[in-house]
CSV table of C-alpha atoms and ligand atoms in Angstrom, one decimal:
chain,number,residue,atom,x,y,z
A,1,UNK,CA,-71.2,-56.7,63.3
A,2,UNK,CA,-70.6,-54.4,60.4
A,3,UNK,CA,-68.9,-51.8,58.4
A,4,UNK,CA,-69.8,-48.5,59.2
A,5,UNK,CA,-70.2,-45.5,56.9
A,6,UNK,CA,-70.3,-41.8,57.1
A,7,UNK,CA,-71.2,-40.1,53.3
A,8,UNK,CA,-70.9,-36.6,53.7
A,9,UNK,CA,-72.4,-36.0,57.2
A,10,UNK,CA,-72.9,-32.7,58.4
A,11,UNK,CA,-74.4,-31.6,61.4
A,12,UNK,CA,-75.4,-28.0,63.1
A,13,UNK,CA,-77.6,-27.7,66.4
A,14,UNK,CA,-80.4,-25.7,66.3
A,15,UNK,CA,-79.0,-21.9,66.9
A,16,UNK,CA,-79.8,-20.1,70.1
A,17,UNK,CA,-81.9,-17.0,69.3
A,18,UNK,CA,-80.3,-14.4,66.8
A,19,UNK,CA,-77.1,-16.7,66.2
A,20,UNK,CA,-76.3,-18.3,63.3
A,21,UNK,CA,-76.0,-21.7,62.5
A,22,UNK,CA,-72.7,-23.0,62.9
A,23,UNK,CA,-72.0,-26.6,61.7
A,24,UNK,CA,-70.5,-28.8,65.0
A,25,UNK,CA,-69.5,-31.4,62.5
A,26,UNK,CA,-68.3,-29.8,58.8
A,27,UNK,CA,-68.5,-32.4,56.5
A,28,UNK,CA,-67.5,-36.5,57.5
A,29,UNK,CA,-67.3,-38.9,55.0
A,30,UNK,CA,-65.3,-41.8,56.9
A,31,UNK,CA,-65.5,-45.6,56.8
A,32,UNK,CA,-64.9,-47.7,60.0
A,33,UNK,CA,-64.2,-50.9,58.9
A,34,UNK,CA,-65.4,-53.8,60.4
A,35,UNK,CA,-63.8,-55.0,63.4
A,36,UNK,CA,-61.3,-52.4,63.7
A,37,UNK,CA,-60.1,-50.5,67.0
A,38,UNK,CA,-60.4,-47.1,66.3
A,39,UNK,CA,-59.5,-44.2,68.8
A,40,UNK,CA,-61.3,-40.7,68.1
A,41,UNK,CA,-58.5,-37.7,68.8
A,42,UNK,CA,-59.3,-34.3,68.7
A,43,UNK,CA,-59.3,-31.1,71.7
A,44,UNK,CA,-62.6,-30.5,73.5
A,45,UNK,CA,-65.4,-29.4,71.3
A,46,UNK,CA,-64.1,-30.3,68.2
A,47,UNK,CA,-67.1,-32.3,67.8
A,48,UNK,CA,-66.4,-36.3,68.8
A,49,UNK,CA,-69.7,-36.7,71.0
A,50,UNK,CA,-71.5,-35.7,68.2
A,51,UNK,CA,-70.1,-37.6,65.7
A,52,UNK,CA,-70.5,-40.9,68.5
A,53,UNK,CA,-74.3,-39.9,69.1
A,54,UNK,CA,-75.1,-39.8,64.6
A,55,UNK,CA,-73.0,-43.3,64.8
A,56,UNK,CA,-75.5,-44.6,68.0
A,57,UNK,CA,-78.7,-43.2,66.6
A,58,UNK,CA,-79.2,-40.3,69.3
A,59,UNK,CA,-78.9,-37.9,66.8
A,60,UNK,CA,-79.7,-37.3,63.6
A,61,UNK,CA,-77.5,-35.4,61.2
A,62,UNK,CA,-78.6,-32.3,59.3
A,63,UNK,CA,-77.0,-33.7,55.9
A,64,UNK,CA,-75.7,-37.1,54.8
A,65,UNK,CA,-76.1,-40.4,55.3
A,66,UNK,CA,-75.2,-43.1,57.8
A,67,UNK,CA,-74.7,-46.7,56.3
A,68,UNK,CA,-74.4,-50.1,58.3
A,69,UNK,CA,-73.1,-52.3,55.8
A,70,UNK,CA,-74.4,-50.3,52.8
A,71,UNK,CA,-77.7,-50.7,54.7
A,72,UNK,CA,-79.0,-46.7,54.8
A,73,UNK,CA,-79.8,-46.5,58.6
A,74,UNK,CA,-79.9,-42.9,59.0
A,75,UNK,CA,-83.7,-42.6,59.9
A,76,UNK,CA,-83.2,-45.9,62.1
A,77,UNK,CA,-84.0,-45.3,65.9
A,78,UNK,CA,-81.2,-46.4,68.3
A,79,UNK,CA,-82.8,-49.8,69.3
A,80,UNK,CA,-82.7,-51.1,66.2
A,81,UNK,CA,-78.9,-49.7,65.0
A,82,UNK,CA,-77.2,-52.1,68.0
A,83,UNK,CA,-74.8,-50.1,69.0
A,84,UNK,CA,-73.2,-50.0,72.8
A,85,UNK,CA,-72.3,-46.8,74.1
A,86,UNK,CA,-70.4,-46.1,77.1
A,87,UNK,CA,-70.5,-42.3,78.4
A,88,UNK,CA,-68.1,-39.9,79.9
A,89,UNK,CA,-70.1,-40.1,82.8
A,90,UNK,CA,-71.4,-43.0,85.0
A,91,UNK,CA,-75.1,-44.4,84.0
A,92,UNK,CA,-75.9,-46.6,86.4
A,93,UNK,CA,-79.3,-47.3,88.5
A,94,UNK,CA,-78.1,-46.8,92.5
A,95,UNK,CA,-80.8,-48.9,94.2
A,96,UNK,CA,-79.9,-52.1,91.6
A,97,UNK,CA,-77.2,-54.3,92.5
A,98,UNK,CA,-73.9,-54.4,90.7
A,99,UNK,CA,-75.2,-57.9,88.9
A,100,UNK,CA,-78.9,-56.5,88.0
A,101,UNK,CA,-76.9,-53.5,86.6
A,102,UNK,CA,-75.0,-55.4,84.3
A,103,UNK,CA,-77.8,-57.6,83.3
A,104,UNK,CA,-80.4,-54.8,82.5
A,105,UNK,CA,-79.0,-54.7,78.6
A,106,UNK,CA,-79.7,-58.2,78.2
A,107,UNK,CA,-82.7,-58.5,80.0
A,108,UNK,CA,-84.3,-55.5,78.1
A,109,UNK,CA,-83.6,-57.5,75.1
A,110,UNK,CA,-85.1,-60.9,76.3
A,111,UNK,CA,-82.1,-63.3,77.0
A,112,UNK,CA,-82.5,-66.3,79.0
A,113,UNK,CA,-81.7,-65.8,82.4
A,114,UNK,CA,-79.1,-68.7,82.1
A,115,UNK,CA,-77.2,-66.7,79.6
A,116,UNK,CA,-77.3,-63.6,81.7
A,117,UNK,CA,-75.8,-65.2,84.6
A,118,UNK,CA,-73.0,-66.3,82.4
A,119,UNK,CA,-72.0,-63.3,80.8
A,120,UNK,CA,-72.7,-60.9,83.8
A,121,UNK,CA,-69.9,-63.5,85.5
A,122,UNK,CA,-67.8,-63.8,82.7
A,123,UNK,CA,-67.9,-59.9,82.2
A,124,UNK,CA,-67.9,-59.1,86.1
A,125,UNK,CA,-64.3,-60.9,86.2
A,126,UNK,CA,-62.9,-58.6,83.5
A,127,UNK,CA,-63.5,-55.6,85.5
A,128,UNK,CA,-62.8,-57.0,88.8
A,129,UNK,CA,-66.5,-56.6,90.3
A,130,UNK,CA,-66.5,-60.0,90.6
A,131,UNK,CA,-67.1,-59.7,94.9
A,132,UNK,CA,-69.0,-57.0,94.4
A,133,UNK,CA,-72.4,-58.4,92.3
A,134,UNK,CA,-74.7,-58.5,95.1
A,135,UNK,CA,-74.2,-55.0,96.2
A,136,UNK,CA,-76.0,-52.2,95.9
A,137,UNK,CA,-74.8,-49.8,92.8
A,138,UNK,CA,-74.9,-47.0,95.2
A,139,UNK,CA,-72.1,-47.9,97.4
A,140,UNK,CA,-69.4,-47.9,94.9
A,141,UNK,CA,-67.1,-45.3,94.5
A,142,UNK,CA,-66.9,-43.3,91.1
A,143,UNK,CA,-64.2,-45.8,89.7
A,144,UNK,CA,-66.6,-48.8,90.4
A,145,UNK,CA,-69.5,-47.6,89.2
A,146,UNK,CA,-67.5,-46.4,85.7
A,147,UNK,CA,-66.4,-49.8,85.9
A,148,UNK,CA,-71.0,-51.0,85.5
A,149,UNK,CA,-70.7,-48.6,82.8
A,150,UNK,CA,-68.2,-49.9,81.0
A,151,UNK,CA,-69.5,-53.6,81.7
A,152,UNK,CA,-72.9,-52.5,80.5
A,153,UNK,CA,-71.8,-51.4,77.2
A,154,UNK,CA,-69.8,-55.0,76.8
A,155,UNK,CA,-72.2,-57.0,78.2
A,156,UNK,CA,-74.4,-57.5,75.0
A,157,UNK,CA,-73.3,-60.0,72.3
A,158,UNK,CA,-75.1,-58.7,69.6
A,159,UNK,CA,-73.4,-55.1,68.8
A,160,UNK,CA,-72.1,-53.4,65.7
A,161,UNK,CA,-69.8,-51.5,67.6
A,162,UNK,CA,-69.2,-50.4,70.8
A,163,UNK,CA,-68.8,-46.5,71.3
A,164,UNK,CA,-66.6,-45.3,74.3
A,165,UNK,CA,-67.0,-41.3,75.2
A,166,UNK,CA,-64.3,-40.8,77.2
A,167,UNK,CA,-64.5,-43.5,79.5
A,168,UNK,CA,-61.7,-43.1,81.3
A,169,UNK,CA,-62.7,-39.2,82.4
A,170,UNK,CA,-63.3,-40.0,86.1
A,171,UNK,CA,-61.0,-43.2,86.7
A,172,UNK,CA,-57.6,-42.8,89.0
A,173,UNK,CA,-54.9,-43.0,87.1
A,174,UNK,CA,-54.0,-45.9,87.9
A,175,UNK,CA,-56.5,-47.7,86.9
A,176,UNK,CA,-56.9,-45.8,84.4
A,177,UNK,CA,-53.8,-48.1,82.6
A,178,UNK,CA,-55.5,-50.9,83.7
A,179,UNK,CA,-58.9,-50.6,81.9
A,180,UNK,CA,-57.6,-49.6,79.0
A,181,UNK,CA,-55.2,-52.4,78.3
A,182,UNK,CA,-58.5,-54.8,79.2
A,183,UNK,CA,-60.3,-52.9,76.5
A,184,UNK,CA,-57.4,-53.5,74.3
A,185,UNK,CA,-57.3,-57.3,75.4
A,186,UNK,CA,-60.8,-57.3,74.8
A,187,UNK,CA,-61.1,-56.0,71.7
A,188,UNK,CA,-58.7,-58.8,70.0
A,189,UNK,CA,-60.7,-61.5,72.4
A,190,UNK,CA,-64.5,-60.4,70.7
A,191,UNK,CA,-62.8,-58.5,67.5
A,192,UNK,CA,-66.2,-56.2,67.5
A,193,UNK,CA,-65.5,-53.0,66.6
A,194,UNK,CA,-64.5,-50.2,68.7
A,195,UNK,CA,-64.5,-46.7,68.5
A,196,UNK,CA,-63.1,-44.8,71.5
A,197,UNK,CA,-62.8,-41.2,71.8
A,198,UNK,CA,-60.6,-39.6,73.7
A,199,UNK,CA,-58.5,-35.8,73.7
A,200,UNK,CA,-55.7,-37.8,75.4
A,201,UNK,CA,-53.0,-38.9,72.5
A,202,UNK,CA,-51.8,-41.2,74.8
A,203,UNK,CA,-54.6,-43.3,75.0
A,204,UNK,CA,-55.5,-43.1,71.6
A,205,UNK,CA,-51.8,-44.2,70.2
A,206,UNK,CA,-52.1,-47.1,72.6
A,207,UNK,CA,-55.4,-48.4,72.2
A,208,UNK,CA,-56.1,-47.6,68.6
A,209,UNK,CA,-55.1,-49.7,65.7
A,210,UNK,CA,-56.2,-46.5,63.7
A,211,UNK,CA,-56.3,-43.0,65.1
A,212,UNK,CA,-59.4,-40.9,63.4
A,213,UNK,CA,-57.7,-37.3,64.1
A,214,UNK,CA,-60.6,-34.7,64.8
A,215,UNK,CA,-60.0,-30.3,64.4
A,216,UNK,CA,-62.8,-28.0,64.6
A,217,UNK,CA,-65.5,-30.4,63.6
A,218,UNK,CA,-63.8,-32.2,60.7
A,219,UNK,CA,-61.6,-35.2,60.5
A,220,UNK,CA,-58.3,-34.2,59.4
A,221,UNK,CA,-56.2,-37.1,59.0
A,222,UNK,CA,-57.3,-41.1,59.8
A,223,UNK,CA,-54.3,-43.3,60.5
A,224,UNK,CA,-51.6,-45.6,62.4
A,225,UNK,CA,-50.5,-44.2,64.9
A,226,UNK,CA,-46.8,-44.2,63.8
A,227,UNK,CA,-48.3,-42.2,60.3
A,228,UNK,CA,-49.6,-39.5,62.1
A,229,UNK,CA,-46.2,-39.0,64.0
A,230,UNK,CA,-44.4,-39.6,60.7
A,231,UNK,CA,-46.5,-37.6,57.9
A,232,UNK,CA,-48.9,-35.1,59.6
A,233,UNK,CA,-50.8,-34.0,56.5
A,234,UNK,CA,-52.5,-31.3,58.6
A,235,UNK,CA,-50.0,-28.7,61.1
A,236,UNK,CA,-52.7,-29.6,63.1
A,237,UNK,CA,-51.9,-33.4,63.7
A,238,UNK,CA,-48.0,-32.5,63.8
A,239,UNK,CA,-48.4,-29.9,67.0
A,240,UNK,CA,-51.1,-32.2,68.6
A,241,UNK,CA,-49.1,-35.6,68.0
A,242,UNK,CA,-46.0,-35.5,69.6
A,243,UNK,CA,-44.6,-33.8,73.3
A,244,UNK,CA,-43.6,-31.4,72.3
A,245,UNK,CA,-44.9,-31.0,69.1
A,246,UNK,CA,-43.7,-30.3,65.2
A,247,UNK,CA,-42.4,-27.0,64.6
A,248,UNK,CA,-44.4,-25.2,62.3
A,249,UNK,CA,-42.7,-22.3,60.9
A,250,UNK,CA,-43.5,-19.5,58.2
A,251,UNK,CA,-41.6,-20.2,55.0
A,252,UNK,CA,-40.9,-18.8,51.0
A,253,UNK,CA,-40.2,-20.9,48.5
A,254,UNK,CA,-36.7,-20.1,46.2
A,255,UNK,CA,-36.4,-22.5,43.2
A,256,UNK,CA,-38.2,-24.7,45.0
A,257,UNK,CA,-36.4,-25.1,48.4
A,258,UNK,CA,-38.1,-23.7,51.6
A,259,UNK,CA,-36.6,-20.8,52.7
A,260,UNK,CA,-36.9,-19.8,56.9
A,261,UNK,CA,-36.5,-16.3,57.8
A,262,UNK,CA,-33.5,-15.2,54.7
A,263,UNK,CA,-31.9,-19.0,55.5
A,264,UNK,CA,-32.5,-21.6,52.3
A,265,UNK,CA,-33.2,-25.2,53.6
A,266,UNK,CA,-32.8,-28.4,51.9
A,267,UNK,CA,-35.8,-30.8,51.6
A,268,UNK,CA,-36.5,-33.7,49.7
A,269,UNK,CA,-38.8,-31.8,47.6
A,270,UNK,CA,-38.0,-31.1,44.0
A,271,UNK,CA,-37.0,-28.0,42.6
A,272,UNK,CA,-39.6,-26.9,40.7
A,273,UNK,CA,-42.3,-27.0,43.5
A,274,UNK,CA,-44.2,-24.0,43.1
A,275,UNK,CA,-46.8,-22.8,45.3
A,276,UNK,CA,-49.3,-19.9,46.8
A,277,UNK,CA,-50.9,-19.4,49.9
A,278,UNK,CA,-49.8,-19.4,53.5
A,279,UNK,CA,-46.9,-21.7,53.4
A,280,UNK,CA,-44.9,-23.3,56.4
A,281,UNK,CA,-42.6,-26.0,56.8
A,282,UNK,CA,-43.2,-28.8,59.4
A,283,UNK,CA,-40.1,-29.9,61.6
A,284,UNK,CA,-40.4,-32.3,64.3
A,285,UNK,CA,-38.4,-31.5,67.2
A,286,UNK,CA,-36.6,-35.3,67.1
A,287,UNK,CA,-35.2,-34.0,63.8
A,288,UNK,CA,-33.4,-30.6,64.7
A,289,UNK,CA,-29.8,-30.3,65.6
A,290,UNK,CA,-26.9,-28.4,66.8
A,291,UNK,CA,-24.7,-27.7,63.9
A,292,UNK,CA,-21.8,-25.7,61.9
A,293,UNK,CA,-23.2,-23.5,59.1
A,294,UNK,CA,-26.8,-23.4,60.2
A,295,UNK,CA,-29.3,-21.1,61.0
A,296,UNK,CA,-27.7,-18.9,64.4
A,297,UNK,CA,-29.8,-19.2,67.4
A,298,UNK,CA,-30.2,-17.9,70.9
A,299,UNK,CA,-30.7,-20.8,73.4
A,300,UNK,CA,-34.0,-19.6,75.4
A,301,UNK,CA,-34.9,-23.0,77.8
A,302,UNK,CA,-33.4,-25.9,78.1
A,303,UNK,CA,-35.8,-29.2,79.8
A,304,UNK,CA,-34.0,-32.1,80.9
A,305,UNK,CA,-36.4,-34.7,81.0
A,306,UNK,CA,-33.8,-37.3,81.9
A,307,UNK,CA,-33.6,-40.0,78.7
A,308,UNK,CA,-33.4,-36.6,76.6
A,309,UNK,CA,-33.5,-32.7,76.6
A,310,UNK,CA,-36.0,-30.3,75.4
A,311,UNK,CA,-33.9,-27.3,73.9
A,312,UNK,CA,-35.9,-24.3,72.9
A,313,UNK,CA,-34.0,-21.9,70.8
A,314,UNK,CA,-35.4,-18.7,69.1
A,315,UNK,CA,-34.5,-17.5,65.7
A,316,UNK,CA,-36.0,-13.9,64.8
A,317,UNK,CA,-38.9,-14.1,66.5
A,318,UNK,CA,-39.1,-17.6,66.0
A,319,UNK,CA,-39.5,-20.5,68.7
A,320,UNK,CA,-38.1,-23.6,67.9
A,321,UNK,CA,-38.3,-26.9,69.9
A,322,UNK,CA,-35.2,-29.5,69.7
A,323,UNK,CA,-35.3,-32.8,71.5
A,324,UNK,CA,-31.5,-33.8,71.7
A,325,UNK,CA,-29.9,-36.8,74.0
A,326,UNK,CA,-29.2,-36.8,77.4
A,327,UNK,CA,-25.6,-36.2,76.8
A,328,UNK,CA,-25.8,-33.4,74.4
A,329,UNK,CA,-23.5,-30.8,75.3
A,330,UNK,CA,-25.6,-27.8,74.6
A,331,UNK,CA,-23.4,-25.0,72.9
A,332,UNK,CA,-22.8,-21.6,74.7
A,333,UNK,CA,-20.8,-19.6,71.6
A,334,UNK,CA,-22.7,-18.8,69.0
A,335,UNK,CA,-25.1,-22.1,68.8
A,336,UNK,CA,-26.6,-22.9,65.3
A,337,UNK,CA,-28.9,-25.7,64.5
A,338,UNK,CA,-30.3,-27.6,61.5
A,339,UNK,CA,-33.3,-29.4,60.2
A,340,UNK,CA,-33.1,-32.9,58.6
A,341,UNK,CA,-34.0,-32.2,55.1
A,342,UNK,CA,-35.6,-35.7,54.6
A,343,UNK,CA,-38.2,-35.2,57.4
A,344,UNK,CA,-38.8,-31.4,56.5
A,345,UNK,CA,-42.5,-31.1,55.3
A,346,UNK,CA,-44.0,-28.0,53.3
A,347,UNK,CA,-47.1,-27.1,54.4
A,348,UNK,CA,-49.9,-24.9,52.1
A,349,UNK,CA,-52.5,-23.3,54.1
A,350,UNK,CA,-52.1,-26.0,56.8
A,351,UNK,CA,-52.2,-29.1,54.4
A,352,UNK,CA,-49.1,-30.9,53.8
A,353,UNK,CA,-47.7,-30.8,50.2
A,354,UNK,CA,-46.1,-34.3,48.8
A,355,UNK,CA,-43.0,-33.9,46.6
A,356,UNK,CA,-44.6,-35.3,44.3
A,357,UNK,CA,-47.7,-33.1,43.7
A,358,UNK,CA,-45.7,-29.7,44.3
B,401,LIG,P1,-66.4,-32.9,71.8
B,401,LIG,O1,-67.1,-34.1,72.2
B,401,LIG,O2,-65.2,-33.1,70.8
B,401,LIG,O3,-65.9,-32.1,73.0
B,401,LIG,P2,-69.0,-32.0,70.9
B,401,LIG,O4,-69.4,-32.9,69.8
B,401,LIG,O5,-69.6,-32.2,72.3
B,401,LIG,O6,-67.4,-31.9,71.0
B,401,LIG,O7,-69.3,-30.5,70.5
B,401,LIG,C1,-69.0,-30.0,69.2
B,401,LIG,C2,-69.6,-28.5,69.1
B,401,LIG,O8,-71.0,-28.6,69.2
B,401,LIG,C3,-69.2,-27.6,70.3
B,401,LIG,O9,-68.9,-26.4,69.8
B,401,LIG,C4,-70.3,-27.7,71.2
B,401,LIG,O10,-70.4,-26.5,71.9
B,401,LIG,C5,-71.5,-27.8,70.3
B,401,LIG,N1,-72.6,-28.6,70.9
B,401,LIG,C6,-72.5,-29.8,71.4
B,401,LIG,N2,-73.7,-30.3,71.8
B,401,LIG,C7,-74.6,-29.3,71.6
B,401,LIG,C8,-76.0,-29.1,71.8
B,401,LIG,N3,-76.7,-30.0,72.4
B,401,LIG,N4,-76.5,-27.9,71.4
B,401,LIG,C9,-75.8,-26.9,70.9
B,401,LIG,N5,-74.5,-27.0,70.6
B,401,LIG,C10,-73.9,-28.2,71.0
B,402,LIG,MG1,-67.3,-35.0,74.1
């Protein structure tokens, strides 16, 4: 097992004819620390695969370096890095048996067949194919052959790290839960690392120890998963964490204090912060509410999702989402709302500004 570290990666595919070359992955300088369980978050083509494939070997980046251990392994062909790496889709060979599939990464390495047997049982259980090892690969539905996927990539005892694109793609829903708790399980059974990528919060905020948020092909903020819902240092991370997500508003700045459409706020920030550029504050829904002497709103929608409400209200031409109790009356005359100044955030050209280095 070992530490693995990006120092500033950087990767473009080769441009089509006449296009320019556009980086996929911008610039990655990340450490995944030994052991950990890390989920990879970020919308569709924001560059995860590629960053799993520079980790595994099956690419190699334009710029940077790729350390195992502060071992330089970024000319190092993929048989020799040791990684496992499950795909979005099934790879399986149809005219093997379940059993001979989950063997084949062992075999290929030379174990003794004694030891195959074991772990191809032992790992068969976890994943319920246990009746299933004599049959044909071919006969399984998409579900079970994901499931020899999977097995395949945690079959092998000798890994850095297991990679997981997307696993769960093609799995009912169901048993969708299922699997990934088992991975979960697994993960603090072996304690190998794991990186698992996924566009699905949900499944990153419950598998990952550490979330490794992704946006147009850079990482933008690494963390637990109760930081990212907490400090967002990107607007990104505050409208993709959450349902719904932070409000992200345009704001001024008047001795200091963030000021919304001709309405001055009060934030925890101090009142000399003084800054340029595109600036915005960041307001969870969770932390607006109906008040006296706010900011006057029209009530546009209101959700009720049964433990709570979603409210949305517009300002101007501003939209903003409130999630408020079950039993909140919501007001008909003349509603006004306010933000919690110690969970407003002020945002500079999508980054967010701490207090203290205003
Ligand atoms: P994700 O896995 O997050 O959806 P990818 O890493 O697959 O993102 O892709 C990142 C970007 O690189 C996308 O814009 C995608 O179109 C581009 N890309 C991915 N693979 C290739 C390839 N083989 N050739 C050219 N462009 C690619
Ligand atoms: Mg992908």
């Amino acid at each position: 097992m070992s530490r693995i570290e990006f120092k500033n990666v950087r990767h473009a595919y080769p441009p089509a004819k006449g296009q320019e070359l556009v980086y996929a992955l911008k610039e990655v300088s990340q450490v995944w620390e030994d052991g950990g369980a890390y989920a990879l978050l970020g919308p569709s083509g924001c560059g995860k695969t590629t960053l799993l494939n520079i980790i595994s070997g099956l690419l190699t980046p334009s710029e940077g370096s790729i350390l195992f251990d502060d071992q330089d392994v970024t000319q190092l062909p993929t048989a020799d890095r040791h990684i496992a790496q499950v795909f979005q889709f099934p790879v399986v060979y149809d005219t093997m048996t379940v059993f001979d599939n989950l063997a084949f990464p062992l075999r290929n390495r030379g174990i003794a067949e004694a030891r195959v047997a074991e772990r191809v049982t032992e790992i068969a259980e976890m994943l319920d194919l246990s009746d299933r090892l004599m049959q044909r690969a071919s006969g399984l539905t998409s579900d079970g052959k994901q499931k020899i996927s999977l097995g395949r990539g945690l079959v092998r005892e000798d890994v850095n790290a297991i990679l997981f694109d997307e696993p769960l793609t093609v799995i009912d829903p169901h048993l969708k839960w299922q699997l990934r708790s088992k991975l979960k399980q697994l993960h603090r059974q072996i304690g190998v690392t794991m990186i698992y990528v996924t566009h699905d919060q949900v499944e990153a905020l419950t598998f990952a120890d550490k979330v490794v948020v992704m946006h147009d092909g850079g990482v933008v903020q690494v963390g637990s998963p109760v930081d990212l819902f907490n400090k967002p240092k990107h607007t990104f991370v505050g409208y993709f964490i959450g349902s719904p997500g932070m409000n992200v508003l345009p704001c001024k700045l008047d001795k200091g204090q963030p000021v919304f459409a001709n309405n001055l706020l009060s934030s925890g920030y101090p009142a000399d912060t003084d800054l340029s550029g595109k600036l915005e504050i960041g307001i969870r829904p969770e932390f607006v509410r109906f008040a006296e002497d706010g900011i006057p709103v029209e009530i546009e929608k209101v959700e009720d999702l049964g433990r709570y409400q979603v409210v949305t209200v517009k300002h101007e031409a501003a939209l903003i989402k409130m999630v408020v109790s079950e039993d909140q009356v919501i007001p008909s005359e003349s509603p006004q709302i306010q933000f919690d100044p110690d969970n407003l955030r002020i945002y500079r050209d999508d980054w967010a500004v701490e207090a203290n280095d205003a």
